[in-house]
């Protein structure tokens, strides 16, 4: 089995089509509750100071492949997680912790998808993901509106974490915020912990926040 570091080992990069390019696909069933990605020390966390050192070509590439975290820094994954595409019905989401979890059972051959509405995107984009609930336009403002829905899915998925295989167990450390044996904290830290919002001249973050249920 080929492993791509801190992304689930039962995944591979596949060319999807010429328009979208590459995507991350499951090579075996991945059950709901599986931790599919964890932040590790090789992932680049780039703040403003560091980004200012890049020339325009490098900066453009970094912006394309990175996401903005709750502190306004860019996370550039060194593993193929950076190729994960958007779906308005994403099967992988991140609670307010530096990891991602399968929120549904993912079938062998199915594409793993994130919701870019949770990535503090700087500009809206048109979506034709094909999901029944496709929003057509994915925008920065989706975050607060959809957070309760994402939190609810994560609440159910993380309750299963203890009962499914966790091949990324080795990479989990205290900083990822799990309690013992894949037990997630209750209440689960809300996705809103990743919220970064630029207001006027300055920037403020809404996180960290906690889910209530
Ligand atoms: Zn869509």
XYZ file of N, CA, C and O and ligand atoms in Angstrom:
853
model
N 0.851 -1.194 0.000
C 0.000 0.000 0.000
C 0.890 1.249 0.000
O 1.805 1.369 0.785
N 0.602 2.129 -0.921
C 1.362 3.376 -0.939
C 0.740 4.351 0.034
O -0.466 4.469 0.133
N 1.581 5.035 0.746
C 1.063 5.987 1.718
C 1.555 7.383 1.371
O 2.689 7.558 0.966
N 0.687 8.336 1.473
C 1.098 9.711 1.242
C 1.126 10.440 2.573
O 0.306 11.285 2.863
N 2.068 10.044 3.396
C 2.311 10.729 4.657
C 1.050 10.857 5.498
O 0.449 9.857 5.835
N 0.648 12.100 5.807
C -0.373 12.274 6.823
C -1.781 12.368 6.273
O -2.700 12.789 6.931
N -1.923 11.978 5.000
C -3.257 11.813 4.437
C -3.550 10.309 4.488
O -2.635 9.498 4.423
N -4.829 9.957 4.622
C -5.217 8.547 4.757
C -4.525 7.684 3.699
O -4.525 8.021 2.510
N -3.943 6.538 4.116
C -3.190 5.715 3.152
C -4.057 5.110 2.038
O -3.526 4.788 0.985
N -5.363 4.955 2.275
C -6.223 4.387 1.227
C -6.758 5.484 0.303
O -7.960 5.559 0.018
N -5.858 6.344 -0.145
C -6.243 7.408 -1.080
C -5.160 7.527 -2.139
O -4.010 7.147 -1.906
N -5.542 8.037 -3.287
C -4.544 8.314 -4.320
C -4.970 9.512 -5.159
O -6.150 9.869 -5.202
N -3.975 10.102 -5.801
C -4.224 11.249 -6.660
C -4.620 10.725 -8.031
O -3.955 9.843 -8.583
N -5.731 11.247 -8.579
C -6.147 10.835 -9.924
C -6.496 12.073 -10.727
O -7.036 13.028 -10.188
N -6.229 11.998 -12.022
C -6.664 13.069 -12.921
C -8.163 12.947 -13.057
O -8.676 11.873 -13.358
N -8.882 14.024 -12.785
C -10.330 13.973 -12.856
C -10.809 14.355 -14.250
O -11.494 13.609 -14.904
N -10.458 15.534 -14.643
C -10.723 15.978 -16.008
C -9.840 17.194 -16.281
O -9.149 17.675 -15.388
N -9.887 17.683 -17.518
C -8.993 18.790 -17.880
C -9.363 20.086 -17.177
O -8.507 20.917 -16.905
N -10.638 20.232 -16.882
C -11.068 21.485 -16.262
C -10.668 21.553 -14.785
O -10.090 22.530 -14.326
N -10.986 20.506 -14.032
C -10.723 20.491 -12.588
C -9.279 20.075 -12.299
O -8.683 20.504 -11.321
N -8.732 19.225 -13.174
C -7.379 18.718 -12.925
C -7.420 17.495 -12.034
O -8.217 16.591 -12.259
N -6.604 17.495 -10.998
C -6.471 16.317 -10.147
C -7.443 16.331 -8.975
O -7.972 17.368 -8.587
N -7.647 15.144 -8.399
C -8.462 15.020 -7.212
C -7.951 13.865 -6.381
O -7.134 13.065 -6.840
N -8.413 13.773 -5.142
C -7.996 12.709 -4.233
C -9.126 11.678 -4.155
O -10.271 12.039 -3.869
N -8.811 10.417 -4.430
C -9.829 9.365 -4.495
C -9.523 8.240 -3.513
O -8.348 7.922 -3.276
N -10.577 7.639 -2.983
C -10.410 6.504 -2.072
C -10.072 5.250 -2.871
O -10.641 5.008 -3.933
N -9.134 4.459 -2.362
C -8.769 3.189 -3.005
C -9.298 2.005 -2.196
O -9.005 0.850 -2.497
N -10.068 2.287 -1.161
C -10.735 1.280 -0.321
C -11.833 2.046 0.431
O -11.771 3.276 0.522
N -12.828 1.345 0.955
C -13.858 2.060 1.718
C -13.245 2.764 2.936
O -12.388 2.197 3.613
N -13.675 3.982 3.184
C -13.213 4.741 4.361
C -14.459 5.062 5.195
O -15.310 5.832 4.766
N -14.598 4.424 6.364
C -15.837 4.626 7.123
C -15.942 6.008 7.769
O -14.936 6.646 8.078
N -17.184 6.424 7.931
C -17.478 7.666 8.643
C -16.787 7.639 10.010
O -16.796 6.617 10.687
N -16.202 8.757 10.386
C -15.498 8.833 11.669
C -14.005 8.628 11.547
O -13.260 8.857 12.505
N -13.549 8.221 10.341
C -12.108 8.040 10.135
C -11.430 9.403 10.040
O -11.918 10.302 9.351
N -10.315 9.544 10.727
C -9.504 10.754 10.587
C -8.735 10.609 9.271
O -7.970 9.660 9.095
N -8.984 11.520 8.335
C -8.414 11.367 6.985
C -7.157 12.190 6.779
O -6.415 11.970 5.828
N -6.949 13.195 7.628
C -5.753 14.040 7.495
C -5.431 14.646 8.856
O -6.339 14.977 9.608
N -4.141 14.737 9.151
C -3.709 15.476 10.346
C -2.594 16.451 9.955
O -1.764 16.150 9.096
N -2.628 17.604 10.575
C -1.550 18.579 10.372
C -0.272 17.989 10.948
O -0.279 17.400 12.030
N 0.828 18.109 10.197
C 2.093 17.590 10.713
C 3.179 18.649 10.533
O 2.950 19.657 9.857
N 4.351 18.440 11.136
C 5.364 19.505 11.147
C 5.897 19.898 9.758
O 6.521 20.943 9.622
N 5.664 19.069 8.741
C 6.146 19.433 7.407
C 5.163 20.324 6.636
O 5.510 20.905 5.620
N 3.923 20.396 7.107
C 2.978 21.326 6.480
C 3.463 22.749 6.766
O 3.862 23.055 7.895
N 3.427 23.577 5.762
C 3.924 24.943 5.912
C 2.820 25.852 6.443
O 1.724 25.869 5.888
N 3.127 26.569 7.511
C 2.193 27.575 8.008
C 2.838 28.928 7.745
O 3.873 29.259 8.327
N 2.263 29.670 6.808
C 2.898 30.886 6.290
C 2.150 32.119 6.757
O 0.968 32.298 6.434
N 2.835 32.975 7.514
C 2.202 34.222 7.949
C 2.537 35.337 6.945
O 3.308 35.148 6.007
N 1.964 36.524 7.178
C 2.148 37.675 6.292
C 3.618 37.952 5.995
O 4.018 38.170 4.857
N 4.437 37.941 7.061
C 5.856 38.275 6.932
C 6.538 37.326 5.946
O 7.301 37.740 5.082
N 6.231 36.066 6.069
C 6.841 35.056 5.213
C 6.337 35.200 3.773
O 7.114 35.124 2.817
N 5.029 35.443 3.633
C 4.439 35.549 2.294
C 5.002 36.730 1.516
O 5.150 36.682 0.299
N 5.355 37.808 2.263
C 5.892 39.006 1.605
C 7.249 38.751 0.952
O 7.681 39.513 0.100
N 7.915 37.684 1.351
C 9.227 37.367 0.791
C 9.125 36.650 -0.558
O 10.103 36.496 -1.273
N 7.910 36.194 -0.912
C 7.753 35.415 -2.142
C 7.551 36.326 -3.348
O 6.876 37.345 -3.245
N 8.091 35.941 -4.500
C 7.794 36.708 -5.719
C 6.380 36.357 -6.185
O 5.745 35.441 -5.664
N 5.882 37.084 -7.172
C 4.473 36.975 -7.544
C 4.109 35.574 -8.064
O 3.009 35.094 -7.818
N 5.027 34.936 -8.763
C 4.729 33.606 -9.310
C 4.580 32.583 -8.184
O 3.626 31.799 -8.139
N 5.516 32.630 -7.254
C 5.456 31.707 -6.119
C 4.213 31.981 -5.276
O 3.502 31.061 -4.856
N 3.942 33.270 -5.070
C 2.785 33.653 -4.259
C 1.483 33.134 -4.879
O 0.621 32.598 -4.174
N 1.370 33.250 -6.178
C 0.169 32.781 -6.880
C -0.022 31.269 -6.680
O -1.122 30.789 -6.435
N 1.068 30.533 -6.755
C 1.012 29.080 -6.566
C 0.618 28.741 -5.133
O -0.220 27.875 -4.896
N 1.224 29.447 -4.188
C 0.919 29.200 -2.775
C -0.557 29.481 -2.511
O -1.243 28.691 -1.846
N -1.065 30.567 -3.051
C -2.459 30.928 -2.814
C -3.392 29.866 -3.422
O -4.395 29.492 -2.829
N -3.016 29.352 -4.571
C -3.854 28.334 -5.229
C -3.969 27.064 -4.379
O -5.017 26.446 -4.312
N -2.870 26.663 -3.746
C -2.845 25.363 -3.075
C -2.979 25.426 -1.555
O -2.941 24.397 -0.883
N -3.106 26.616 -0.998
C -3.167 26.703 0.465
C -4.556 27.124 0.922
O -5.372 27.570 0.125
N -4.793 26.975 2.211
C -6.041 27.453 2.806
C -5.683 28.407 3.942
O -4.559 28.383 4.447
N -6.647 29.254 4.312
C -6.398 30.237 5.363
C -6.956 29.700 6.674
O -8.114 29.280 6.737
N -6.136 29.703 7.697
C -6.584 29.180 8.995
C -7.223 30.283 9.847
O -7.353 31.431 9.411
N -7.619 29.943 11.049
C -8.327 30.866 11.929
C -7.484 32.030 12.431
O -8.006 32.938 13.079
N -6.181 32.012 12.140
C -5.314 33.137 12.516
C -4.905 33.957 11.295
O -4.047 34.820 11.385
N -5.503 33.648 10.153
C -5.180 34.397 8.941
C -3.885 33.936 8.291
O -3.405 34.579 7.361
N -3.316 32.835 8.756
C -2.103 32.296 8.141
C -2.512 31.319 7.031
O -3.604 30.762 7.061
N -1.591 31.111 6.092
C -1.862 30.142 5.023
C -1.237 28.805 5.382
O -0.069 28.748 5.751
N -2.033 27.741 5.280
C -1.502 26.395 5.489
C -1.310 25.764 4.115
O -2.264 25.637 3.347
N -0.072 25.416 3.814
C 0.235 24.734 2.557
C 0.598 23.297 2.892
O 1.642 23.030 3.483
N -0.293 22.369 2.532
C -0.047 20.960 2.840
C 1.047 20.420 1.942
O 1.037 20.650 0.736
N 1.953 19.689 2.513
C 3.003 19.073 1.698
C 2.543 17.746 1.126
O 3.108 17.234 0.176
N 1.483 17.175 1.683
C 0.941 15.939 1.126
C -0.141 16.297 0.100
O -0.415 17.462 -0.156
N -0.764 15.294 -0.491
C -1.674 15.586 -1.602
C -3.035 16.118 -1.153
O -3.914 16.343 -1.976
N -3.171 16.372 0.123
C -4.394 17.011 0.608
C -4.621 18.342 -0.108
O -5.748 18.814 -0.224
N -3.546 18.960 -0.600
C -3.697 20.247 -1.276
C -4.417 20.114 -2.617
O -4.803 21.109 -3.207
N -4.598 18.895 -3.099
C -5.318 18.688 -4.356
C -6.791 18.337 -4.131
O -7.504 18.019 -5.070
N -7.242 18.341 -2.893
C -8.620 17.942 -2.628
C -9.585 19.001 -3.145
O -9.429 20.178 -2.864
N -10.562 18.556 -3.914
C -11.511 19.479 -4.540
C -12.679 19.811 -3.617
O -12.906 19.152 -2.606
N -13.422 20.829 -4.054
C -14.597 21.276 -3.312
C -15.844 20.499 -3.745
O -16.014 20.165 -4.910
N -16.726 20.234 -2.787
C -18.091 19.815 -3.094
C -19.019 20.514 -2.111
O -18.658 20.708 -0.948
N -20.207 20.882 -2.586
C -21.196 21.494 -1.683
C -21.795 20.431 -0.755
O -22.522 20.764 0.175
N -21.506 19.141 -1.033
C -21.841 18.070 -0.091
C -20.554 17.327 0.246
O -20.393 16.142 -0.079
N -19.632 18.021 0.867
C -18.303 17.471 1.165
C -18.422 16.237 2.053
O -19.279 16.175 2.940
N -17.539 15.264 1.813
C -17.544 14.075 2.679
C -16.427 14.129 3.727
O -16.308 13.217 4.551
N -15.622 15.185 3.691
C -14.550 15.369 4.670
C -14.638 16.795 5.218
O -14.726 17.751 4.452
N -14.663 16.914 6.539
C -14.737 18.239 7.163
C -13.766 18.294 8.327
O -13.328 17.259 8.840
N -13.449 19.523 8.759
C -12.538 19.709 9.887
C -13.258 20.368 11.048
O -13.770 21.475 10.913
N -13.308 19.688 12.216
C -13.823 20.385 13.393
C -12.805 21.464 13.788
O -11.803 21.613 13.094
N -13.026 22.180 14.855
C -12.086 23.239 15.236
C -10.795 22.677 15.797
O -10.362 23.037 16.889
N -10.175 21.792 15.050
C -8.956 21.084 15.444
C -8.126 20.890 14.176
O -8.680 20.850 13.089
N -6.795 20.727 14.289
C -5.972 20.628 13.082
C -5.974 19.224 12.457
O -4.930 18.572 12.339
N -7.157 18.763 12.094
C -7.307 17.455 11.452
C -8.625 17.448 10.677
O -9.452 18.345 10.830
N -8.806 16.436 9.828
C -10.045 16.296 9.066
C -10.624 14.896 9.268
O -9.888 13.935 9.503
N -11.950 14.821 9.154
C -12.665 13.585 9.470
C -13.659 13.270 8.347
O -14.304 14.184 7.814
N -13.804 11.988 7.997
C -14.838 11.571 7.043
C -16.192 11.702 7.727
O -16.420 11.102 8.775
N -17.105 12.496 7.153
C -18.411 12.702 7.779
C -19.483 11.787 7.193
O -20.640 11.851 7.583
N -19.091 10.967 6.231
C -19.969 9.915 5.711
C -19.086 8.716 5.411
O -17.860 8.838 5.353
N -19.713 7.565 5.159
C -18.948 6.437 4.633
C -18.527 6.807 3.214
O -19.361 7.219 2.407
N -17.249 6.656 2.918
C -16.733 6.974 1.587
C -16.448 5.643 0.893
O -15.747 4.786 1.444
N -17.006 5.473 -0.308
C -16.864 4.200 -1.030
C -15.521 4.124 -1.741
O -14.912 5.149 -2.050
N -15.079 2.902 -1.994
C -13.888 2.671 -2.812
C -14.102 3.359 -4.170
O -15.122 3.144 -4.807
N -13.189 4.199 -4.552
C -13.296 4.889 -5.845
C -13.951 6.244 -5.782
O -13.935 7.002 -6.753
N -14.574 6.561 -4.634
C -15.237 7.860 -4.491
C -14.209 8.959 -4.247
O -13.168 8.731 -3.622
N -14.495 10.147 -4.738
C -13.576 11.266 -4.511
C -13.789 11.851 -3.112
O -14.920 12.000 -2.651
N -12.689 12.163 -2.437
C -12.758 12.859 -1.152
C -12.878 14.360 -1.438
O -12.152 14.889 -2.285
N -13.789 15.013 -0.735
C -14.007 16.440 -0.990
C -14.134 17.234 0.299
O -14.649 16.745 1.305
N -13.660 18.461 0.232
C -13.821 19.449 1.300
C -14.900 20.445 0.873
O -15.271 20.485 -0.284
N -15.326 21.285 1.821
C -16.161 22.428 1.462
C -15.289 23.676 1.571
O -14.882 24.060 2.671
N -14.996 24.288 0.427
C -14.105 25.461 0.428
C -14.744 26.656 1.137
O -14.052 27.613 1.469
N -16.052 26.576 1.381
C -16.714 27.623 2.155
C -16.163 27.712 3.566
O -16.341 28.720 4.256
N -15.458 26.670 4.007
C -14.869 26.643 5.350
C -13.387 27.040 5.313
O -12.689 26.894 6.307
N -12.906 27.541 4.161
C -11.478 27.843 4.019
C -11.176 29.333 3.977
O -10.091 29.735 3.570
N -12.138 30.175 4.361
C -11.908 31.632 4.364
C -11.467 32.132 2.996
O -10.509 32.906 2.870
N -12.167 31.681 1.957
C -11.789 32.058 0.588
C -11.897 33.565 0.401
O -12.762 34.217 0.973
N -10.982 34.104 -0.428
C -10.942 35.556 -0.613
C -11.917 36.049 -1.665
O -12.347 37.191 -1.645
N -12.262 35.178 -2.622
C -13.249 35.608 -3.614
C -14.228 34.465 -3.886
O -13.880 33.285 -3.771
N -15.442 34.859 -4.242
C -16.481 33.881 -4.546
C -16.089 33.102 -5.800
O -15.345 33.612 -6.625
N -16.592 31.896 -5.931
C -16.402 31.188 -7.198
C -17.674 30.438 -7.581
O -18.470 30.064 -6.722
N -17.838 30.277 -8.895
C -18.978 29.525 -9.408
C -18.722 28.048 -9.200
O -17.614 27.577 -9.391
N -19.763 27.323 -8.767
C -19.589 25.906 -8.495
C -20.514 25.092 -9.386
O -21.673 25.451 -9.580
N -19.978 24.019 -9.937
C -20.826 23.068 -10.663
C -20.426 21.670 -10.199
O -20.109 20.795 -10.989
N -20.410 21.509 -8.867
C -19.926 20.253 -8.277
C -20.863 19.084 -8.551
O -20.481 17.931 -8.400
N -22.107 19.380 -8.924
C -23.037 18.306 -9.252
C -23.832 17.792 -8.061
O -24.723 16.959 -8.222
N -23.537 18.290 -6.864
C -24.292 17.870 -5.675
C -25.722 18.398 -5.774
O -25.948 19.477 -6.329
N -26.660 17.631 -5.217
C -28.061 18.037 -5.248
C -28.276 19.398 -4.602
O -29.113 20.188 -5.035
N -27.480 19.685 -3.579
C -27.633 20.959 -2.867
C -26.556 21.958 -3.275
O -26.181 22.824 -2.490
N -26.050 21.835 -4.509
C -24.989 22.751 -4.963
C -25.444 24.203 -4.811
O -26.549 24.558 -5.214
N -24.565 25.035 -4.238
C -24.914 26.426 -3.962
C -24.719 27.314 -5.183
O -25.002 28.505 -5.124
N -24.142 26.796 -6.265
C -23.864 27.538 -7.503
C -22.774 28.584 -7.311
O -21.877 28.691 -8.116
N -22.879 29.381 -6.265
C -21.816 30.331 -5.922
C -21.326 29.973 -4.522
O -22.121 29.891 -3.583
N -20.023 29.743 -4.385
C -19.444 29.473 -3.065
C -18.779 30.765 -2.603
O -17.983 31.354 -3.348
N -19.157 31.226 -1.425
C -18.660 32.533 -0.997
C -18.099 32.484 0.415
O -18.360 31.556 1.190
N -17.337 33.506 0.734
C -16.724 33.648 2.056
C -17.798 33.664 3.150
O -17.594 33.146 4.245
N -18.955 34.248 2.811
C -20.031 34.385 3.803
C -20.760 33.077 4.098
O -21.608 33.023 4.983
N -20.454 32.030 3.348
C -21.102 30.737 3.613
C -20.737 30.204 5.003
O -21.471 29.415 5.583
N -19.581 30.638 5.489
C -19.003 30.029 6.694
C -19.981 30.028 7.879
O -20.365 28.959 8.376
N -20.403 31.219 8.304
C -21.275 31.288 9.492
C -22.608 30.575 9.258
O -23.148 29.935 10.148
N -23.123 30.726 8.040
C -24.432 30.145 7.716
C -24.392 28.617 7.777
O -25.324 27.973 8.245
N -23.296 28.039 7.291
C -23.224 26.580 7.192
C -22.550 25.924 8.398
O -22.626 24.700 8.551
N -21.908 26.722 9.241
C -21.174 26.152 10.382
C -22.033 25.210 11.245
O -21.572 24.117 11.596
N -23.286 25.584 11.576
C -24.080 24.666 12.411
C -24.321 23.324 11.717
O -24.330 22.269 12.364
N -24.495 23.361 10.407
C -24.726 22.153 9.614
C -23.456 21.286 9.599
O -23.504 20.069 9.778
N -22.300 21.931 9.403
C -21.032 21.186 9.421
C -20.767 20.611 10.811
O -20.332 19.465 10.951
N -21.027 21.421 11.845
C -20.806 20.957 13.221
C -21.658 19.728 13.537
O -21.205 18.800 14.210
N -22.888 19.756 13.051
C -23.803 18.646 13.300
C -23.267 17.352 12.665
O -23.246 16.292 13.294
N -22.820 17.466 11.435
C -22.256 16.280 10.749
C -21.010 15.781 11.480
O -20.818 14.575 11.645
N -20.174 16.703 11.921
C -18.947 16.315 12.613
C -19.240 15.697 13.972
O -18.540 14.794 14.426
N -20.293 16.198 14.612
C -20.692 15.650 15.905
C -21.023 14.159 15.761
O -20.563 13.318 16.540
N -21.801 13.832 14.721
C -22.175 12.430 14.499
C -20.977 11.588 14.056
O -20.806 10.456 14.494
N -20.153 12.165 13.182
C -19.020 11.399 12.639
C -17.972 11.116 13.719
O -17.477 9.988 13.833
N -17.646 12.124 14.520
C -16.577 11.933 15.508
C -17.003 10.973 16.621
O -16.154 10.354 17.260
N -18.323 10.815 16.820
C -18.801 9.843 17.812
C -18.427 8.422 17.393
O -18.373 7.515 18.214
N -18.147 8.234 16.093
C -17.796 6.904 15.579
C -16.284 6.664 15.575
O -15.830 5.553 15.261
N -15.531 7.707 15.861
C -14.073 7.643 15.667
C -13.416 6.505 16.437
O -12.441 5.913 15.991
N -13.971 6.208 17.598
C -13.401 5.176 18.458
C -13.586 3.778 17.859
O -12.842 2.853 18.183
N -14.569 3.621 16.974
C -14.988 2.289 16.532
C -14.510 1.925 15.132
O -14.811 0.842 14.640
N -13.833 2.823 14.479
C -13.370 2.541 13.110
C -11.840 2.536 13.087
O -11.209 3.127 13.968
N -11.239 1.846 12.101
C -9.769 1.863 12.026
C -9.258 3.290 11.834
O -9.881 4.075 11.116
N -8.146 3.589 12.505
C -7.569 4.942 12.409
C -6.105 4.828 11.985
O -5.189 4.900 12.811
N -5.870 4.653 10.668
C -4.486 4.458 10.223
C -3.569 5.650 10.473
O -2.348 5.496 10.407
N -4.121 6.812 10.755
C -3.253 7.968 11.011
C -2.927 8.130 12.504
O -2.349 9.139 12.905
N -3.299 7.122 13.291
C -3.112 7.207 14.747
C -1.694 7.633 15.127
O -1.507 8.441 16.044
N -0.716 7.102 14.415
C 0.680 7.382 14.762
C 0.996 8.877 14.737
O 1.866 9.346 15.453
N 0.288 9.619 13.872
C 0.625 11.027 13.666
C -0.123 11.957 14.598
O 0.083 13.166 14.570
N -1.013 11.396 15.397
C -1.797 12.243 16.300
C -1.003 12.573 17.552
O -0.421 11.687 18.186
N -0.965 13.847 17.870
C -0.260 14.299 19.063
C -1.193 15.167 19.895
O -2.306 15.466 19.471
N -0.692 15.572 21.022
C -1.487 16.383 21.943
C -2.080 17.615 21.258
O -3.218 17.993 21.502
N -1.274 18.213 20.354
C -1.709 19.459 19.697
C -2.974 19.262 18.858
O -3.664 20.231 18.545
N -3.281 18.023 18.474
C -4.483 17.793 17.673
C -5.754 17.806 18.512
O -6.857 17.827 17.965
N -5.616 17.754 19.832
C -6.748 18.002 20.715
C -7.637 16.817 21.021
O -8.711 16.985 21.599
N -7.222 15.602 20.627
C -8.036 14.443 20.972
C -7.794 14.028 22.414
O -6.709 14.242 22.955
N -8.795 13.404 22.992
C -8.602 12.806 24.300
C -8.042 11.411 24.026
O -7.647 11.121 22.909
N -8.004 10.550 24.992
C -7.390 9.244 24.758
C -8.167 8.394 23.743
O -9.384 8.501 23.630
N -7.461 7.574 22.990
C -8.057 6.585 22.072
C -9.113 7.171 21.132
O -10.239 6.702 21.047
N -8.788 8.175 20.403
C -9.646 8.757 19.373
C -10.957 9.310 19.927
O -11.948 9.411 19.228
N -10.950 9.625 21.212
C -12.143 10.232 21.786
C -12.030 11.744 21.567
O -11.048 12.359 21.987
N -13.038 12.291 20.901
C -13.043 13.728 20.644
C -13.626 14.449 21.842
O -14.456 13.895 22.549
N -13.184 15.680 22.087
C -13.744 16.414 23.221
C -15.248 16.646 23.048
O -15.732 16.732 21.927
N -15.961 16.717 24.127
C -17.400 16.984 24.113
C -17.655 18.146 25.064
O -17.409 17.995 26.263
N -18.129 19.303 24.583
C -18.544 19.534 23.200
C -17.369 19.615 22.239
O -16.262 19.978 22.634
N -17.663 19.277 21.008
C -16.654 19.295 19.954
C -16.341 20.749 19.575
O -17.256 21.545 19.410
N -15.049 21.111 19.448
C -14.744 22.480 19.000
C -15.375 22.741 17.623
O -15.233 21.939 16.708
N -16.101 23.845 17.526
C -16.830 24.163 16.294
C -15.875 24.464 15.147
O -14.763 24.955 15.359
N -16.352 24.228 13.928
C -15.603 24.638 12.730
C -15.314 26.137 12.762
O -14.376 26.607 12.128
N -16.113 26.887 13.514
C -15.911 28.343 13.588
C -14.558 28.721 14.194
O -14.115 29.858 14.069
N -13.881 27.765 14.831
C -12.517 28.022 15.320
C -11.579 28.328 14.155
O -10.545 28.960 14.340
N -11.957 27.892 12.933
C -11.116 28.147 11.747
C -11.515 29.432 11.033
O -10.982 29.735 9.972
N -12.482 30.151 11.588
C -12.984 31.329 10.887
C -12.001 32.477 10.989
O -11.532 32.819 12.078
N -11.727 33.076 9.864
C -10.895 34.273 9.792
C -11.645 35.273 8.950
O -12.049 34.992 7.831
N -11.851 36.436 9.512
C -12.671 37.420 8.806
C -11.922 38.736 8.771
O -11.494 39.238 9.807
N -11.766 39.283 7.594
C -11.102 40.578 7.460
C -12.170 41.655 7.535
O -13.135 41.641 6.783
N -12.012 42.571 8.481
C -12.995 43.636 8.667
C -12.290 44.977 8.498
O -11.389 45.309 9.265
N -12.698 45.740 7.512
C -12.107 47.067 7.284
C -10.605 46.972 7.093
O -10.135 46.179 6.276
N -9.847 47.744 7.853
C -8.397 47.758 7.700
C -7.733 46.623 8.466
O -6.685 46.137 8.077
N -8.349 46.264 9.538
C -7.734 45.228 10.374
C -8.410 43.897 10.139
O -9.303 43.761 9.329
N -7.965 42.900 10.844
C -8.553 41.576 10.680
C -8.873 41.001 12.051
O -8.123 41.185 12.998
N -9.998 40.354 12.133
C -10.332 39.691 13.388
C -10.814 38.294 13.100
O -11.376 38.028 12.037
N -10.609 37.437 14.012
C -11.082 36.063 13.859
C -12.256 35.833 14.787
O -12.302 36.357 15.892
N -13.221 35.061 14.306
C -14.391 34.754 15.136
C -14.084 33.616 16.108
O -14.729 33.475 17.126
N -13.074 32.796 15.785
C -12.800 31.626 16.623
C -11.964 31.984 17.813
O -11.512 33.103 17.913
N -11.697 31.079 18.722
C -12.323 29.768 18.726
C -13.698 29.805 19.355
O -13.981 30.616 20.215
N -14.542 28.922 18.862
C -15.889 28.836 19.406
C -16.183 27.373 19.660
O -15.504 26.506 19.129
N -17.193 27.118 20.444
C -17.526 25.730 20.725
C -18.950 25.419 20.329
O -19.835 26.240 20.447
N -19.100 24.215 19.844
C -20.427 23.783 19.414
C -21.295 23.494 20.638
O -20.818 23.015 21.637
N -22.565 23.818 20.508
C -23.494 23.478 21.595
C -24.517 22.471 21.089
O -24.952 22.557 19.958
N -24.835 21.536 21.915
C -25.868 20.561 21.525
C -26.505 19.984 22.757
O -26.115 20.304 23.874
Zn -21.475 22.987 -5.624
